[in-house]
CSV table of C-alpha atoms in Angstrom, one decimal:
chain,number,residue,atom,x,y,z
A,250,MET,CA,0.2,0.4,0.4
A,251,LYS,CA,1.6,3.5,-0.4
A,252,ASN,CA,-0.1,7.0,-0.6
A,253,ALA,CA,-2.8,7.6,-3.3
A,254,LEU,CA,-2.3,11.4,-2.9
A,255,ALA,CA,-0.4,14.1,-1.0
A,256,ASP,CA,-0.8,13.9,2.5
A,257,ARG,CA,1.5,16.3,4.7
A,258,PHE,CA,0.4,19.6,4.7
A,259,ALA,CA,1.7,23.5,5.6
A,260,ASN,CA,-0.9,24.7,8.2
A,261,THR,CA,-2.3,27.2,5.6
A,262,ALA,CA,-3.5,24.3,3.4
A,263,SER,CA,-7.8,24.0,3.1
A,264,THR,CA,-10.3,22.0,4.6
A,265,GLU,CA,-10.7,20.4,1.3
A,266,ASP,CA,-7.0,19.1,0.8
A,267,VAL,CA,-6.8,18.1,3.9
A,268,LEU,CA,-10.6,16.1,3.6
A,269,ALA,CA,-9.2,13.8,0.7
A,270,SER,CA,-6.3,13.2,2.3
A,271,VAL,CA,-8.3,11.7,4.6
A,272,ARG,CA,-11.5,10.3,3.1
A,273,THR,CA,-8.4,8.3,0.0
A,274,ASN,CA,-5.4,7.7,2.4
A,275,GLY,CA,-7.0,7.2,5.4
A,276,TYR,CA,-4.9,10.1,7.2
A,277,ALA,CA,-3.0,13.5,6.9
A,278,ILE,CA,-0.7,15.3,8.8
A,279,VAL,CA,-0.9,18.6,9.1
A,280,GLU,CA,2.1,20.6,10.2
A,281,ASP,CA,3.0,23.1,13.3
A,282,VAL,CA,-1.4,24.1,13.9
A,283,LEU,CA,-0.4,24.3,17.6
A,284,PRO,CA,2.1,27.6,18.9
A,285,ALA,CA,4.6,25.6,21.3
A,286,GLU,CA,2.8,27.4,24.0
A,287,THR,CA,-0.7,25.7,23.6
A,288,VAL,CA,1.6,22.7,23.7
A,289,ASP,CA,3.5,23.8,26.6
A,290,ALA,CA,0.3,25.7,28.5
A,291,LEU,CA,-1.7,22.2,27.9
A,292,ILE,CA,1.5,19.6,29.8
A,293,GLU,CA,2.0,22.3,32.4
A,294,GLU,CA,-2.1,21.7,33.5
A,295,MET,CA,-1.9,18.3,32.7
A,296,ALA,CA,1.3,17.5,34.8
A,297,PRO,CA,-0.8,16.3,38.3
A,298,TYR,CA,-2.9,14.0,36.0
A,299,ILE,CA,-0.3,12.5,34.2
A,300,GLU,CA,2.3,11.7,37.6
A,301,ALA,CA,-0.9,10.0,39.1
A,302,THR,CA,-2.1,8.1,35.9
A,303,PRO,CA,-1.2,4.0,36.1
A,304,PHE,CA,0.7,2.6,33.1
A,305,GLY,CA,-1.6,0.8,31.1
A,306,PRO,CA,-2.7,-3.4,32.2
A,307,ASP,CA,-2.4,-5.1,28.9
A,308,ALA,CA,-0.1,-5.3,25.4
A,309,PHE,CA,-3.0,-3.5,23.6
A,310,ALA,CA,-3.2,-0.5,26.0
A,311,GLY,CA,0.7,-0.4,26.9
A,312,GLN,CA,2.3,-1.6,29.9
A,313,ARG,CA,5.1,1.4,29.5
A,314,THR,CA,2.6,4.2,28.7
A,315,LYS,CA,0.1,6.6,30.5
A,316,ARG,CA,-3.9,7.6,29.2
A,317,THR,CA,-5.0,10.1,30.9
A,318,GLY,CA,-8.3,11.6,30.3
A,319,SER,CA,-11.1,14.3,31.0
A,320,LEU,CA,-9.5,17.0,29.5
A,321,VAL,CA,-12.4,19.3,29.2
A,322,ALA,CA,-12.5,19.2,33.3
A,323,ARG,CA,-9.0,19.3,33.7
A,324,SER,CA,-7.2,21.6,31.6
A,325,GLU,CA,-8.0,25.0,30.5
A,326,ALA,CA,-6.3,24.2,27.0
A,327,GLY,CA,-7.0,21.2,26.4
A,328,ARG,CA,-11.0,22.6,27.0
A,329,ASN,CA,-10.1,25.3,23.8
A,330,LEU,CA,-8.8,22.7,21.9
A,331,VAL,CA,-12.0,20.9,21.7
A,332,VAL,CA,-13.4,24.0,19.7
A,333,HIS,CA,-10.1,24.4,17.5
A,334,PRO,CA,-11.4,25.4,13.9
A,335,LEU,CA,-9.7,22.8,12.0
A,336,SER,CA,-10.5,19.9,13.8
A,337,LEU,CA,-14.5,20.7,13.7
A,338,ALA,CA,-13.9,22.1,10.1
A,339,VAL,CA,-12.2,18.4,8.7
A,340,ALA,CA,-14.4,16.1,11.7
A,341,ARG,CA,-17.9,18.2,10.0
A,342,GLY,CA,-16.6,17.0,6.4
A,343,LEU,CA,-15.4,14.1,6.8
A,344,LEU,CA,-18.8,12.8,9.5
A,345,ASP,CA,-20.9,14.5,7.0
A,346,SER,CA,-23.9,12.0,6.1
A,347,SER,CA,-24.1,13.0,10.3
A,348,THR,CA,-26.8,15.5,11.4
A,349,GLU,CA,-24.6,16.2,14.5
A,350,ILE,CA,-20.8,15.8,15.8
A,351,GLN,CA,-19.6,15.3,19.3
A,352,LEU,CA,-16.4,14.9,21.2
A,353,SER,CA,-15.7,11.2,20.9
A,354,GLN,CA,-12.8,11.3,23.9
A,355,THR,CA,-9.7,13.1,25.0
A,356,GLN,CA,-6.8,11.3,25.7
A,357,LEU,CA,-3.4,13.0,26.5
A,358,ILE,CA,-0.5,9.5,25.5
A,359,SER,CA,2.9,9.0,26.9
A,360,ALA,CA,4.6,6.9,25.8
A,361,TYR,CA,7.7,6.0,27.9
A,362,PRO,CA,11.3,4.1,27.6
A,363,GLY,CA,10.4,0.7,26.4
A,364,SER,CA,6.7,1.0,25.6
A,365,VAL,CA,6.1,-2.4,22.6
A,366,ALA,CA,4.1,-1.8,19.5
A,367,GLN,CA,0.5,-1.9,19.7
A,368,LYS,CA,-1.7,-5.1,18.0
A,369,PRO,CA,-2.8,-3.2,14.1
A,370,HIS,CA,-6.7,-1.6,14.9
A,371,LYS,CA,-9.1,0.4,13.3
A,372,ASP,CA,-10.6,2.7,16.3
A,373,GLU,CA,-14.5,2.3,15.3
A,374,LEU,CA,-13.3,-1.0,16.9
A,375,ILE,CA,-14.7,0.2,20.2
A,376,TRP,CA,-18.1,0.8,19.2
A,377,ASP,CA,-18.3,-3.7,20.0
A,378,PHE,CA,-16.6,-4.2,16.6
A,379,PHE,CA,-19.6,-3.8,14.4
A,380,PRO,CA,-18.9,-3.6,10.9
A,381,PHE,CA,-19.7,0.1,9.5
A,382,ALA,CA,-19.7,0.3,6.0
A,383,ALA,CA,-16.2,1.3,3.9
A,384,ASP,CA,-18.2,3.9,3.0
A,385,HIS,CA,-19.7,5.2,5.6
A,386,HIS,CA,-17.2,7.4,8.5
A,387,VAL,CA,-18.4,8.4,11.9
A,388,MET,CA,-15.2,9.1,13.8
A,389,CYS,CA,-12.7,11.5,12.3
A,390,GLN,CA,-9.6,11.8,14.6
A,391,PHE,CA,-6.9,14.1,15.6
A,392,PHE,CA,-4.0,13.7,17.0
A,393,PHE,CA,-1.9,16.5,18.3
A,394,ALA,CA,2.3,16.1,18.9
A,395,LEU,CA,3.2,17.3,22.4
A,396,THR,CA,7.3,16.6,21.6
A,397,ASP,CA,8.1,15.9,18.4
A,398,PHE,CA,7.1,12.1,16.9
A,399,THR,CA,9.9,9.7,15.2
A,400,ALA,CA,10.3,6.6,13.7
A,401,GLU,CA,12.7,5.6,17.2
A,402,ASN,CA,10.2,7.0,19.7
A,403,GLY,CA,7.1,5.4,18.3
A,404,ALA,CA,5.8,7.6,16.2
A,405,THR,CA,2.2,5.9,15.2
A,406,LEU,CA,2.5,3.8,12.6
A,407,VAL,CA,-0.4,3.8,10.3
A,408,ALA,CA,-0.7,1.9,6.5
A,409,PRO,CA,-1.4,3.9,4.4
A,410,GLY,CA,-5.2,3.9,2.1
A,411,SER,CA,-6.0,0.4,4.6
A,412,ASP,CA,-9.3,2.0,4.9
A,413,PRO,CA,-10.8,-1.2,3.2
A,414,VAL,CA,-9.2,-3.7,4.1
A,415,VAL,CA,-9.5,-5.5,7.9
A,416,PRO,CA,-6.1,-5.3,9.8
A,417,GLU,CA,-4.9,-8.8,9.7
A,418,GLU,CA,-4.4,-7.8,5.4
A,419,VAL,CA,-1.7,-5.5,5.4
A,420,ASP,CA,1.6,-6.6,5.1
A,421,PRO,CA,4.3,-5.7,7.5
A,422,ALA,CA,5.9,-3.4,5.3
A,423,ASP,CA,3.9,-1.1,4.3
A,424,PHE,CA,3.5,0.7,7.6
A,425,LYS,CA,4.5,3.8,7.6
A,426,PRO,CA,5.9,5.5,11.0
A,427,VAL,CA,3.9,9.2,11.2
A,428,GLU,CA,7.0,11.6,12.5
A,429,MET,CA,6.2,15.1,12.6
A,430,ARG,CA,7.3,17.9,14.2
A,431,LYS,CA,5.7,19.3,18.2
A,432,GLY,CA,2.4,20.7,17.2
A,433,SER,CA,1.4,19.4,14.8
A,434,VAL,CA,-1.2,16.8,14.1
A,435,PHE,CA,-2.1,13.8,12.9
A,436,VAL,CA,-5.5,13.3,11.4
A,437,PHE,CA,-7.1,9.6,10.8
A,438,SER,CA,-10.2,8.0,10.6
A,439,GLY,CA,-11.6,5.7,12.7
A,440,LYS,CA,-11.5,3.5,9.2
A,441,VAL,CA,-7.1,3.7,9.1
A,442,VAL,CA,-5.0,1.5,10.2
A,443,HIS,CA,-2.9,2.0,12.3
A,444,GLY,CA,-0.5,1.3,16.1
A,445,GLY,CA,1.6,2.9,18.2
A,446,GLY,CA,5.3,2.5,17.7
A,447,HIS,CA,8.3,0.9,19.8
A,448,ASN,CA,9.5,3.7,22.2
A,449,THR,CA,13.8,3.0,21.9
A,450,THR,CA,15.1,5.7,22.8
A,451,ASP,CA,15.7,7.3,26.6
A,452,ALA,CA,13.2,10.1,26.0
A,453,VAL,CA,9.5,9.8,27.1
A,454,ARG,CA,6.8,10.6,23.9
A,455,GLN,CA,3.4,13.2,24.7
A,456,GLY,CA,0.9,13.1,22.0
A,457,LEU,CA,-3.2,13.8,22.8
A,458,ILE,CA,-5.9,12.3,20.8
A,459,VAL,CA,-9.5,14.4,20.0
A,460,SER,CA,-11.9,12.1,18.7
A,461,TYR,CA,-15.2,12.7,17.8
A,462,CYS,CA,-17.4,11.3,16.4
A,463,SER,CA,-21.3,11.0,15.0
A,464,GLY,CA,-23.6,12.2,17.7
A,465,TRP,CA,-26.1,9.3,17.1
A,466,VAL,CA,-23.1,7.1,18.7
A,467,ARG,CA,-22.3,6.7,22.3
A,468,GLN,CA,-18.5,8.7,22.6
A,469,GLU,CA,-16.2,6.3,23.8
A,470,GLU,CA,-15.1,8.9,26.9
A,471,ASN,CA,-18.4,9.4,29.0
A,472,GLN,CA,-18.2,13.2,28.8
A,473,TYR,CA,-21.4,14.0,31.2
A,474,LEU,CA,-19.4,12.8,34.3
A,475,VAL,CA,-16.1,14.3,33.3
A,476,SER,CA,-18.0,17.6,32.8
A,477,PRO,CA,-21.5,17.4,34.7
A,478,PRO,CA,-24.2,20.0,35.7
A,479,ASP,CA,-22.6,21.8,37.9
A,480,VAL,CA,-18.9,21.9,35.5
A,481,ALA,CA,-20.0,21.7,32.3
A,482,ARG,CA,-22.6,25.2,33.1
A,483,SER,CA,-19.4,27.3,33.4
A,484,TYR,CA,-18.0,26.2,30.2
A,485,PRO,CA,-19.1,28.9,26.9
A,486,GLU,CA,-21.9,26.8,24.8
A,487,ASP,CA,-19.6,26.3,21.4
A,488,VAL,CA,-17.5,23.8,24.2
A,489,LEU,CA,-21.2,22.6,25.8
A,490,ARG,CA,-22.5,21.6,22.6
A,491,ILE,CA,-19.7,19.5,20.7
A,492,ILE,CA,-19.3,17.3,24.5
A,493,GLY,CA,-22.8,16.4,24.1
A,494,TYR,CA,-25.1,18.9,25.6
A,495,GLN,CA,-26.8,19.1,22.8
A,496,GLN,CA,-28.7,16.8,20.1
A,497,GLY,CA,-27.6,14.3,18.6
A,498,CYS,CA,-29.5,14.2,16.0
A,499,PHE,CA,-33.3,15.2,15.3
A,500,ALA,CA,-34.5,12.5,18.4
A,501,MET,CA,-31.7,11.9,19.6
A,502,GLY,CA,-30.3,13.3,22.9
A,503,TYR,CA,-32.9,15.8,24.1
A,504,ALA,CA,-34.3,16.2,27.7
A,505,GLY,CA,-37.2,16.6,30.2
A,506,ASP,CA,-40.7,16.4,28.3
A,507,ILE,CA,-38.6,16.6,24.9
A,508,GLU,CA,-36.5,20.1,25.8
A,509,GLU,CA,-33.7,21.2,24.3
A,510,PRO,CA,-30.3,20.1,27.1
A,511,MET,CA,-29.0,23.2,26.5
A,512,ASP,CA,-32.5,24.7,27.8
A,513,VAL,CA,-32.4,22.3,30.7
A,514,LEU,CA,-29.0,22.9,31.5
A,515,PHE,CA,-29.6,26.4,32.2
A,516,GLY,CA,-33.5,26.2,33.7
A,517,ARG,CA,-34.8,28.5,30.6
A,518,LYS,CA,-38.0,27.8,29.6
A,519,SER,CA,-38.6,26.0,26.4
A,520,THR,CA,-41.0,24.6,24.6
A,521,PRO,CA,-41.0,20.6,23.3
A,522,ILE,CA,-38.8,19.6,20.8
A,523,VAL,CA,-40.8,19.4,17.5
A,524,PRO,CA,-40.3,16.4,15.2
A,525,SER,CA,-40.7,17.6,11.6
A,526,GLU,CA,-38.5,20.3,12.8
A,527,ALA,CA,-35.7,18.7,13.9
A,528,ALA,CA,-35.6,15.9,11.0
A,529,ALA,CA,-36.1,19.1,8.1
A,530,ARG,CA,-32.2,19.3,9.9
A,531,GLY,CA,-31.2,16.3,9.0
A,532,ALA,CA,-28.1,15.6,6.8
A,533,THR,CA,-29.5,13.4,4.6
A,534,LYS,CA,-32.5,13.5,2.4
A,535,THR,CA,-34.9,10.9,4.1
A,536,ALA,CA,-34.5,13.2,7.0
A,537,LYS,CA,-35.7,15.8,4.5
A,538,ASP,CA,-38.4,14.0,3.4
A,539,TRP,CA,-39.3,12.3,6.4
A,540,SER,CA,-39.9,15.9,7.9
A,541,ALA,CA,-41.9,17.3,5.4
A,542,ASP,CA,-44.7,14.6,5.1
A,543,VAL,CA,-45.0,14.8,8.8
A,544,ALA,CA,-45.4,18.3,8.4
A,545,GLY,CA,-47.9,17.6,6.1
A,546,ARG,CA,-50.0,16.0,8.0
A,547,THR,CA,-49.8,18.1,10.9
A,548,VAL,CA,-53.2,20.4,11.6
């Protein structure tokens, strides 16, 4: 396997170019997205939580790897990052068959010296290994480099163009390391075959996964325990919506007496959601046709 399109872009690249690579290669690398100050602030805010995080329990989680979550509540820099314009634009583009997208997971990964290579996999496996259609995306992920990523320190290994195949069909020779500078980001679908590399250096490699999913699937990280209502009310509305305090689609995720989640969260007076109006905002023709039919039957 090899790249069908260019896979590496400057931070001035268009959303369309990045998306084209993700759709064709399964991934893209965008250089120098985060300034060093943002990366350093994130690591400083998360340092005590990383220190307290245990190493993984098995070879997949990484027995020399720490996986630290809950960044929305624990880090202001992390909270700002989940609404980064590049991430939202690319995720919405890839998941364009869904009415809404939502944050699925935040995870700061610290691969310590000796961390071994991970079993190659597709991240869609988190949904009970369900076999999603090859052309239907429900996940878009962003792995921000908080240190330089090199082949020697265990940079992610990715198999270009592997979206249509199962991991066991990928020749080990087809994997390539995602080498990138601190502040750059590896953007990848839930379908591309990949896995963490082997850290043969004496330094810790660190990166932050920010993952988005369709509004109608379960989030990988429970964002409502990360940010329960008393905490969430302090966040900006764009952050609240992306972490899940919104309708995921026309009949998914309402609160109270079929009310908008944000209205219930803030105790605002509201009227029940109108199903036909909610479906009219759907991403598909089927939803829009259903909406028009119901509206036409309503007196």
